[in-house]
Structures are given as C-alpha cells and as structure tokens.
Amino acid sequence: MYNYQRRKSSVVHIGNLEMGGNNPIRIQSMTNTSTNDTEGSVAQIERIVDAGADLVRLTAQGTKEALNLAPIREQVRKDGYTTPLVADIHFNPNVADVAAGIVEKVRINPGNYVDPGRTFKKLEFTDEEYAQEIEKIRRRLVPFLNICKEHHTAVRIGVNHGSLSDRIMSRYGDTPAGMVESCMEFLRICVEENFTDVVISIKASNTTIMVRTVRLLVQNMDKEDMHFPIHLGVTEAGEGEDGRIRSAVGIGALLADGIGDTVRVSLSEDPECEIPVARALVDYIAARKDSHYQTGPDKHDYYDPIHPQRFPSTKCGILGGGQPVCVVGSTSAGADLSSECMASYSLQELMYDNSVVDYLLERPTLPVIARSNGTNPVGTWRAFIFTLRNAGCKNPIVISRFYDDEQLEDLQLKAAADYGVMLIDQLVDGIVINSERFTKEQLIETGFSILQAARARFTKTEYISCPSCGRTLFDLQQTVARVKASTQGLKNLKIAVMGCIVNGPGEMADADYGYVGAGPGMVSLYRGKECVKRNIPSENAVDELLALIHADQHQ
C-alpha cells in the first residue's frame, strides 16, 4: 500500500530472454509494416531494437503472413539481432500453430481464438452448454500448446476489452469480471497441461477499466495459486501528448503497486517512438524501490482497489462534496481555484503533530494540500489521506508535487503516473502541479489532461486511436491528425479512429463515434456500437464523419 515492491511472478522463457521473477521489466513494441514485406519488416524490427526494445511483435493475419515470419526472423538473426520475435494472432488458431514453429512467442486472443468474432448478440447457455464451450476451447488449445512445448515457444494470452466474445459478454456483461474470466478459462487449461511459459495481458482504452481489471486478475490468480508475468498496456491510447499521458496514467497506476513484468506504450506513431516513453516510465517508477520505508495506517477498509468509491468530503465552494475533481493553481488563471486559501501539510507534520488533526477536525470545510516531493509520492499521499480519514477528518484533499524536469513531456509523463492512480482510486478532490520551468497555463492544461485520462473529468474532445500494425488499412497517423484538426472544437465527445475490426467496434463501445478500417482504402463509420455507414472510400471518410457528427448535433 505504501512502499514499492514488485509482485512476485513466475519466470517465463522467451527465446534467450527471461521475463518475470527478479528480471528487469521488459520493454516491447509492434511493427506496423506488412508482415509479407520482408525487407520493410526487418528494417523496422531493427530500428525498434536499436531504440531499446527487448521484444518485437508482428501481426500474422493468415498462413501466408505466418510463414513469412521465417525469412524475417532469418534475416534479423543474420544481421546480428537476437531479440525474440512475437506473432500476433486473431481469429485463426491454425495460423497460431504455424507461427509457434517459427518465432519465440505467440500471442492469442481468447475473445476470438475459438469463439467467433464479436457481433454483440445476446446468447443463452445452460451450465452444461457453457461447459461444452470450454471443452471446445480445450480441444483446440491443447494441440497448440503441444506445438509450443515442442519448439520451446512462449505464449501470451492477450485479452482486449474491445474483443470480448459474445459468449463471455452474454454471461458476464462488458465487465472486468468478464475480461478476467475470459483469461482464466485459458490459464486453467495451460496449468492442467503443465504449460508454464505464459504471459498475460488484459488491456482497455479506458484506464479505469484497465487498472481495475488487472488488479482483479491478480487477485483471482492468487486464489488459484497462479503467478504468471503480466504485460501492461493501454490500448488505443492515441498519439502525442494525450497518448503519452493516458498510457502513463494506466500503466503507471499498476507499476506503482508493483504489478507488471513487461510494458508496451501503444502510440499512433512510428513504433520506435514508443520505446523511450516506456523506458522513462518504467525507470521513474522503479526508482521508488530505493525510497525510505513509508509507514501508514493499517486500517483502510473503506478503500476497495477493485471498486473504488469517492470518500465523502465536506463541500467548500467548487471543491469536495462529491463534485468533479479540480485543478488548482498558484493563481486563478485557467485553474478552477487558487491554492492560496488552503492549508498545506506534509505527512510528517500530520503524523507527528496531533494538533494538526485537531485543528482540521474543527474546520471540516478547510481544504488541505498534501505535499510530497520524495521518490514515492503515491505511498506518501496514501498514508496522508488514510491518516486523515481514519481520524475522522472530512476536509477536501488536494495533492501536490514539485517537478524539476527541463522538458514538458517528461513532466507530463511523471505527473500522469503520480496523480493518475490517486484519481482512478477516487482518493482526492483536487490536484496541483508545481514547476518553475513552465508557465502556469502549461501546468494547468497538463492537470486537466491527466484528469481526463483518469476518467475523473472531461473538458475536451477525447480521441481513441490504435497504434497501427500490419492489419491497419489506411494511413493512421495522417487520419488521426485530420480528424483531430477537424473536430478539436467539439466539446465532450469521444471519437475513435481504428485501423481494423479486431478491436474497433468493441473499444468504440466507449466512444460516441468511430472511424474503422473496413478493407483496403475503405472505412466504416459508427455511432457508438452501431455501424451507420459502410465501406466509404477513405479519401471521403473524414468529411462523412464530420457530416454525421454535425447532423446529430443539430437534430
């Protein structure tokens, strides 16, 4: 709760690489070239590795692409690169069988490995019928695991919020419990078959869903004595500042609790650009292992990491009382309110001076700023907040930290990792970001971006876009830029730009509008989950999306 410590996971062997256990947190990315393009794929793999990646993943849509992994791997090895390669498989288990004999690791998706592609249909199963569906998975999965055993190939069981099967959705709903059970069905078969080189990922574009689901997965695995390594990532995080902040919020929240053995920061940019962001985030959190030991209250039964609830605080103007979380500034310019009228304390002052607590108990409407400038701010803030709440104080709480970074991008990454987990867990009423190197307006804008990434408060249009891969059916970076430029002025909308149908319709369940690759040069448009325009030429699709949005707004 208060001190950084890596979760104890089992060790997985991926070619010459070990993951989990006491090994470093591994960094990875994914190519966006066609896997049939041997030369282009090799060049991009080598750029990704040169940027610092420990693993590189390639998509394999069909048998042709899977077979072409062999010459790609051969050329990469000839060039002196020993980094393990990973095949990404959707919809076709036969392709997974082929890939397992070629590369060091294969990713399969429980949502579409045996179950048919998601159509959002409600299905009814008796318990006996449901058990038969699990047996169907077993019959198809075991031969694949046997191939992996023969070739010493590792497996990633990769659950995506955007591609849960209709079977899981019908029984569990679109919930963390459904995502976890989708994974556990496959894990139980792996354990029964004594196949242990397994890595798990459970991803979502919604950071709160992603964090709570991974926490639930760890809880459920512990109950069944499973300790597989976990791959962390926020799907469809987007590009630029927002993509980095959203990734840092979701991944940073879990890393702060010691969860995570490998990381991919998914950005709608060139894949090698993901590596330094992931490395900076991992190194920033890992430095907490050297921080001084933090003590805090043993009692915090009002805090549930799986289903966090906002603690009732006293209302003070627009702060506290269940109102939206505020961004606080040293002046009122652009911020919700100023920090001048708040009492500011460190944890030491709170824990070693009882008169402070007595003073606050007598003044329940006085907002309190919790300061932390040590290497483990999350532990310090938690200890501060639980100390106050256990004493019966209901003062609105604002958390504060000073950053001395020279680049705004570095500050944003660190602040998102620090504040994001506190916002996801609904422990605070406001945040203040301090720095002498950037303008108050830059710091305040960063604060609002972090609030939005943590789903605490929406103040601008949100863009959900995939990182691009060999399945992408149009120029993703250019399209995202055009959509952003055309829709930036719209308020409180979520717009998804997705390269293909693997996660598109599912991740867009959280979006108001979706732009999804439907075929080479063709795009389909969605309103929520509903496809409203199919197979539009990509050169016309952005204009058609804008026309759809404007028509809806003027109804």
XYZ file of C-alpha atoms in Angstrom, residues 39-540:
502
model
C 12.693 -6.123 -46.132
C 10.455 -3.448 -44.587
C 9.656 -5.583 -41.552
C 13.308 -6.442 -40.924
C 14.330 -2.790 -41.136
C 11.620 -1.724 -38.726
C 12.352 -4.537 -36.250
C 15.972 -3.441 -36.171
C 15.012 0.199 -35.594
C 12.764 -0.846 -32.710
C 15.531 -2.955 -31.158
C 18.082 -0.175 -31.649
C 15.698 2.104 -29.722
C 15.939 -0.304 -26.761
C 13.189 -2.910 -27.143
C 13.527 -6.334 -25.516
C 10.835 -7.953 -27.735
C 9.182 -7.099 -31.066
C 5.738 -8.268 -32.175
C 4.403 -8.685 -35.733
C 0.848 -9.333 -36.845
C 0.022 -12.530 -38.749
C -3.442 -12.313 -40.288
C -3.173 -15.560 -42.208
C -0.956 -18.516 -43.029
C 0.906 -16.550 -45.712
C 1.964 -13.899 -43.186
C 2.817 -16.532 -40.568
C 5.073 -18.401 -42.991
C 6.832 -15.162 -43.923
C 7.889 -14.786 -40.295
C 10.598 -17.368 -41.101
C 12.571 -15.281 -43.641
C 12.062 -12.181 -41.484
C 13.496 -13.955 -38.449
C 16.324 -15.464 -40.501
C 17.416 -12.063 -41.839
C 17.169 -10.394 -38.427
C 19.408 -13.127 -36.976
C 21.882 -12.774 -39.880
C 22.096 -9.067 -39.082
C 23.190 -9.943 -35.540
C 19.929 -9.263 -33.675
C 18.914 -11.932 -31.158
C 15.800 -10.148 -29.810
C 12.807 -12.538 -29.560
C 10.029 -12.090 -32.104
C 6.347 -12.456 -31.262
C 3.480 -13.328 -33.622
C 0.129 -11.635 -33.022
C -2.829 -13.874 -33.968
C -6.540 -13.126 -34.193
C -9.471 -15.223 -35.473
C -7.452 -18.177 -36.834
C -5.950 -20.758 -34.451
C -4.435 -22.624 -37.399
C -2.217 -19.596 -38.020
C -1.102 -19.720 -34.373
C 0.024 -23.318 -34.923
C 2.174 -22.269 -37.882
C 3.689 -19.283 -36.090
C 4.517 -21.354 -32.996
C 7.049 -23.310 -35.012
C 8.826 -20.170 -36.225
C 9.010 -17.381 -33.632
C 9.814 -17.325 -29.916
C 6.364 -16.296 -28.693
C 2.772 -16.272 -29.970
C 0.005 -14.005 -28.761
C -3.534 -15.388 -28.925
C -6.746 -13.558 -28.033
C -9.333 -15.558 -26.004
C -12.062 -13.374 -27.490
C -11.589 -14.753 -30.989
C -9.303 -17.811 -30.759
C -12.163 -20.340 -30.769
C -15.237 -18.188 -30.214
C -16.491 -16.446 -33.391
C -15.927 -12.735 -33.870
C -17.931 -10.430 -31.652
C -21.308 -9.316 -33.011
C -22.887 -8.031 -29.768
C -25.526 -10.800 -29.854
C -27.086 -11.984 -26.600
C -26.538 -15.744 -26.260
C -28.184 -18.086 -23.783
C -26.313 -21.068 -22.326
C -27.245 -23.648 -19.737
C -24.392 -24.563 -17.380
C -23.945 -27.801 -19.308
C -23.816 -25.973 -22.650
C -21.343 -23.467 -21.228
C -19.112 -26.332 -20.029
C -19.224 -27.741 -23.552
C -17.955 -24.398 -24.879
C -14.989 -24.592 -22.500
C -14.306 -28.141 -23.686
C -14.320 -26.817 -27.250
C -11.579 -24.355 -26.235
C -9.601 -27.190 -24.611
C -9.762 -29.380 -27.736
C -8.321 -26.566 -29.856
C -5.869 -25.081 -27.360
C -4.091 -28.274 -26.233
C -2.675 -29.155 -29.697
C -1.349 -25.592 -29.946
C 0.292 -25.874 -26.519
C 1.895 -29.146 -27.595
C 3.440 -27.428 -30.616
C 4.714 -24.682 -28.309
C 6.237 -27.277 -25.971
C 7.978 -28.973 -28.889
C 9.507 -25.709 -30.153
C 10.028 -24.058 -26.726
C 7.675 -21.261 -27.765
C 6.137 -18.968 -25.137
C 2.504 -17.821 -25.274
C 0.798 -14.553 -24.437
C -2.864 -14.820 -23.563
C -3.957 -11.327 -24.522
C -7.452 -10.193 -23.543
C -8.714 -6.933 -25.019
C -11.756 -5.074 -23.741
C -12.605 -4.364 -27.368
C -12.763 -8.009 -28.456
C -14.543 -9.975 -25.736
C -16.612 -12.760 -27.256
C -20.411 -12.728 -27.341
C -20.287 -15.829 -25.120
C -18.393 -14.018 -22.345
C -20.412 -10.838 -22.825
C -23.684 -12.730 -22.554
C -22.774 -14.370 -19.252
C -20.656 -11.675 -17.538
C -21.506 -8.473 -19.375
C -18.995 -5.912 -20.561
C -17.243 -6.020 -17.180
C -13.834 -6.550 -15.546
C -15.182 -9.882 -14.266
C -15.877 -10.961 -17.855
C -12.432 -9.922 -19.044
C -10.775 -11.802 -16.186
C -12.810 -14.969 -16.708
C -12.028 -14.883 -20.429
C -8.358 -15.073 -19.434
C -8.767 -17.591 -16.605
C -10.529 -20.108 -18.881
C -7.346 -20.350 -20.956
C -4.970 -20.194 -17.989
C -6.639 -23.141 -16.259
C -6.089 -25.268 -19.361
C -2.424 -24.191 -19.501
C -1.948 -25.156 -15.855
C -3.670 -28.511 -16.333
C -1.366 -29.207 -19.307
C 1.703 -28.163 -17.279
C 2.483 -25.383 -19.753
C 4.103 -22.563 -17.779
C 5.747 -20.249 -20.342
C 2.711 -17.978 -20.322
C 2.439 -14.189 -20.143
C -0.899 -12.422 -19.659
C -2.275 -9.084 -20.799
C -5.634 -7.507 -20.130
C -5.983 -4.193 -21.927
C -8.541 -1.453 -22.457
C -8.530 2.107 -23.797
C -10.399 3.152 -20.640
C -7.684 3.456 -17.976
C -10.012 2.840 -15.029
C -11.279 -0.409 -16.571
C -7.739 -1.485 -17.427
C -6.387 -0.850 -13.901
C -9.292 -2.406 -12.021
C -9.362 -5.443 -14.317
C -5.659 -6.202 -13.937
C -5.976 -5.862 -10.159
C -8.903 -8.302 -10.224
C -6.908 -10.706 -12.405
C -4.020 -10.705 -9.915
C -6.483 -11.288 -7.068
C -8.105 -14.219 -8.882
C -4.782 -15.747 -9.948
C -3.543 -15.607 -6.365
C -6.637 -17.533 -5.254
C -5.793 -20.277 -7.749
C -2.045 -20.203 -6.990
C -1.097 -18.773 -10.383
C 1.693 -16.213 -10.655
C 2.213 -15.619 -14.364
C 4.004 -12.458 -15.558
C 1.801 -9.586 -16.681
C 2.138 -7.441 -19.800
C 0.854 -3.878 -19.288
C -0.593 -1.554 -21.896
C -3.421 0.867 -22.609
C -4.949 0.050 -25.994
C -5.751 2.781 -28.475
C -4.014 5.405 -26.285
C -3.589 7.760 -29.246
C -0.670 9.954 -30.221
C 1.240 12.958 -28.974
C 0.739 14.426 -25.528
C -2.629 12.776 -24.851
C -1.361 9.307 -25.832
C 1.613 9.593 -23.512
C -0.443 10.903 -20.612
C -3.139 8.229 -20.987
C -0.535 5.454 -21.144
C 1.303 6.826 -18.108
C -1.924 7.023 -16.099
C -2.941 3.406 -16.745
C 0.460 1.710 -16.811
C 1.870 3.908 -14.037
C -1.018 3.101 -11.704
C -0.251 -0.622 -11.904
C 3.524 -0.259 -11.842
C 3.139 1.830 -8.674
C 1.597 -1.224 -6.992
C 4.397 -3.487 -8.242
C 2.296 -5.093 -10.995
C 3.852 -5.536 -14.421
C 6.718 -7.526 -15.946
C 6.682 -6.120 -19.472
C 5.314 -2.880 -20.921
C 4.180 -1.567 -24.255
C 3.204 2.082 -24.619
C 0.838 1.989 -27.629
C 1.081 5.236 -29.598
C -0.299 6.146 -33.033
C 3.241 6.985 -34.123
C 6.262 5.166 -35.519
C 6.737 2.146 -33.214
C 10.318 3.023 -32.292
C 8.922 6.219 -30.698
C 7.165 4.057 -28.100
C 10.384 2.670 -26.597
C 11.889 5.763 -24.894
C 8.481 6.639 -23.429
C 8.068 3.159 -21.964
C 11.650 3.134 -20.664
C 11.282 6.538 -18.989
C 8.036 5.461 -17.310
C 9.421 2.141 -16.049
C 12.630 3.740 -14.751
C 10.703 6.505 -12.979
C 8.518 4.051 -11.063
C 11.314 1.542 -10.406
C 13.369 4.247 -8.635
C 10.848 4.023 -5.791
C 12.458 0.805 -4.570
C 15.239 2.973 -3.125
C 12.925 5.386 -1.276
C 12.804 5.411 2.515
C 10.376 2.987 4.159
C 6.955 4.593 4.450
C 4.557 3.803 7.282
C 0.829 4.409 7.281
C -2.410 3.244 8.846
C -3.144 -0.495 8.764
C -6.873 0.227 8.635
C -8.276 1.425 5.316
C -11.268 -0.863 4.816
C -13.197 1.949 3.114
C -10.753 1.626 0.193
C -11.502 -1.074 -2.397
C -8.953 -1.187 -5.262
C -11.351 -3.168 -7.486
C -14.422 -0.987 -6.891
C -13.137 2.357 -5.558
C -15.680 4.819 -4.201
C -15.195 8.542 -3.642
C -14.740 9.236 0.078
C -17.352 11.749 1.318
C -15.649 15.089 1.901
C -17.109 18.390 3.007
C -18.060 20.814 0.252
C -16.048 24.017 0.048
C -17.078 26.143 -2.922
C -16.449 24.004 -6.020
C -14.108 21.688 -4.121
C -15.136 18.456 -2.355
C -18.625 17.229 -1.550
C -18.587 14.744 -4.450
C -18.105 17.493 -7.049
C -15.769 16.980 -10.033
C -12.085 16.876 -9.165
C -10.479 20.317 -9.529
C -7.204 21.574 -10.937
C -5.637 24.006 -8.507
C -3.110 26.678 -9.444
C -0.981 29.181 -7.557
C -3.093 31.806 -9.299
C -6.642 31.511 -10.606
C -5.585 31.926 -14.255
C -7.099 28.957 -16.080
C -7.415 26.824 -12.953
C -10.603 26.005 -11.089
C -9.366 27.774 -7.986
C -6.275 29.109 -6.268
C -4.191 27.296 -3.661
C -3.881 30.428 -1.526
C -6.875 29.613 0.699
C -5.761 26.073 1.576
C -3.773 24.635 4.458
C -0.671 22.769 3.262
C 0.917 19.888 5.177
C 3.457 17.127 4.699
C 2.885 13.627 6.052
C 5.456 14.203 8.788
C 3.580 17.226 10.110
C 0.338 15.273 10.077
C 1.634 12.143 11.807
C 3.817 13.762 14.432
C 1.675 16.720 15.464
C -1.755 15.748 16.820
C -2.743 19.391 16.992
C -2.863 19.443 13.172
C -5.579 16.788 13.093
C -7.473 18.519 15.912
C -7.239 21.801 14.002
C -8.677 20.202 10.849
C -11.443 18.379 12.739
C -12.639 21.764 13.963
C -12.546 23.180 10.397
C -14.065 20.493 8.117
C -14.539 22.911 5.188
C -10.873 23.918 5.084
C -9.229 22.300 2.023
C -5.928 20.573 2.714
C -2.972 20.285 0.350
C -0.947 17.097 0.837
C 2.656 17.792 -0.249
C 5.034 15.072 -1.409
C 8.379 15.666 -3.083
C 10.032 12.336 -2.219
C 10.692 9.477 -4.647
C 7.477 7.630 -3.700
C 4.672 10.194 -3.831
C 1.868 7.635 -4.187
C 2.805 5.891 -0.933
C 3.141 9.222 0.853
C -0.200 10.521 -0.384
C -1.976 7.301 0.546
C -0.531 7.395 4.057
C -1.503 11.076 4.402
C -5.070 10.538 3.195
C -5.719 7.388 5.236
C -4.308 9.084 8.344
C -6.735 11.973 7.915
C -9.724 9.795 7.063
C -9.074 7.384 9.960
C -9.045 10.377 12.310
C -12.498 11.364 11.037
C -11.401 14.405 9.020
C -13.643 15.155 6.044
C -11.703 18.107 4.687
C -11.382 18.257 0.892
C -7.925 16.927 -0.044
C -5.695 18.263 -2.812
C -2.408 16.509 -3.662
C 0.676 18.477 -4.671
C 4.129 17.719 -6.084
C 7.035 19.754 -7.471
C 8.757 18.748 -10.720
C 12.166 19.986 -11.894
C 12.142 18.451 -15.384
C 13.543 20.507 -18.254
C 11.180 19.048 -20.871
C 7.402 19.402 -20.535
C 6.961 15.901 -21.999
C 8.997 14.421 -19.120
C 6.971 16.308 -16.521
C 3.701 15.179 -18.104
C 4.755 11.518 -18.075
C 5.798 11.623 -14.407
C 2.811 13.667 -13.236
C 0.407 11.343 -15.068
C 1.990 8.313 -13.372
C 1.897 10.020 -9.958
C -1.564 11.583 -9.988
C -3.316 9.016 -12.201
C -3.541 6.223 -9.616
C -4.858 8.643 -6.976
C -7.569 9.788 -9.385
C -8.509 6.280 -10.530
C -8.849 5.284 -6.868
C -11.000 8.383 -6.214
C -8.965 9.434 -3.176
C -8.641 13.159 -3.879
C -10.704 16.253 -4.594
C -8.069 18.226 -6.465
C -4.538 18.246 -7.855
C -1.828 20.915 -8.152
C 1.281 20.506 -10.312
C 4.245 22.709 -9.389
C 7.263 23.629 -11.502
C 9.400 26.721 -12.002
C 10.308 25.811 -15.581
C 6.877 26.018 -17.241
C 4.041 28.516 -17.340
C 1.062 28.227 -15.040
C -1.092 27.710 -18.121
C 1.015 24.724 -19.258
C 0.823 23.125 -15.813
C -2.914 23.695 -15.528
C -3.550 22.268 -19.019
C -1.472 19.216 -18.074
C -3.591 18.817 -14.944
C -6.840 18.778 -16.911
C -5.363 16.276 -19.405
C -4.451 13.942 -16.526
C -7.950 14.243 -15.054
C -9.444 13.280 -18.409
C -7.033 10.369 -18.934
C -8.024 9.019 -15.496
C -11.737 9.410 -16.336
C -12.115 11.830 -13.423
C -13.367 14.762 -15.501
C -13.897 15.524 -19.203
C -13.087 19.009 -20.504
C -12.203 18.407 -24.174
C -12.779 16.041 -27.078
C -11.147 12.654 -26.469
C -9.517 10.678 -29.262
C -9.112 6.906 -29.063
C -6.756 5.632 -31.751
C -4.880 2.376 -32.186
C -1.087 2.259 -32.503
C -1.178 0.853 -36.041
C 0.109 -2.558 -37.108
C 0.274 -4.715 -40.218
C -3.527 -5.005 -40.165
C -4.090 -1.234 -40.468
C -5.999 -0.418 -43.638
C -5.157 3.301 -44.049
C -2.515 5.864 -43.046
C -3.362 6.073 -39.370
C -1.146 8.996 -38.359
C -2.400 11.255 -41.135
C -6.014 10.259 -40.496
C -5.796 10.927 -36.741
C -4.259 14.334 -37.473
C -7.073 15.200 -39.929
C -9.819 14.033 -37.562
C -8.284 15.998 -34.683
C -7.866 19.163 -36.725
C -11.479 18.969 -37.894
C -13.139 18.165 -34.554
C -10.994 19.820 -31.868
C -13.580 22.496 -31.148
C -16.295 19.969 -30.308
C -16.991 19.527 -26.595
C -17.356 16.357 -24.509
C -17.089 13.875 -27.371
C -15.105 10.638 -27.657
C -14.009 9.823 -31.197
C -12.292 6.522 -32.070
C -10.002 6.041 -35.086
C -9.285 2.328 -35.520
C -7.124 0.655 -38.143
C -9.146 -2.589 -38.450
C -12.009 -4.593 -36.962
C -10.042 -6.589 -34.332
C -10.746 -4.150 -31.501
C -12.589 -1.432 -33.394
C -16.286 -1.994 -32.613
C -15.517 -3.197 -29.083
C -13.292 -0.316 -27.995
C -15.765 2.062 -29.605
C -18.420 0.916 -27.161
C -16.879 3.656 -25.005
C -16.815 6.196 -27.850
C -19.521 8.394 -29.357
C -18.259 7.967 -32.926
C -15.914 5.559 -34.643
C -13.849 5.526 -37.826
C -12.789 1.951 -38.639
C -10.808 0.407 -41.479
C -13.148 -1.966 -43.341
C -10.894 -3.032 -46.218
C -8.074 -1.640 -48.349
C -8.922 2.027 -48.916
C -12.363 1.610 -47.295
C -13.742 2.890 -43.978
C -16.913 2.245 -41.982
C -18.389 4.820 -39.600
C -20.000 4.011 -36.253
C -22.309 5.799 -33.865
C -21.481 4.031 -30.605
C -21.673 0.312 -31.373
C -23.854 0.781 -34.456
C -22.299 0.815 -37.910
C -24.171 3.582 -39.738
C -22.121 3.903 -42.953
C -20.183 1.047 -44.536
C -17.290 0.890 -46.975
C -16.766 4.581 -47.633
C -13.680 5.446 -49.726
C -11.046 6.605 -47.248
C -10.499 9.906 -49.078
C -14.114 10.857 -48.253
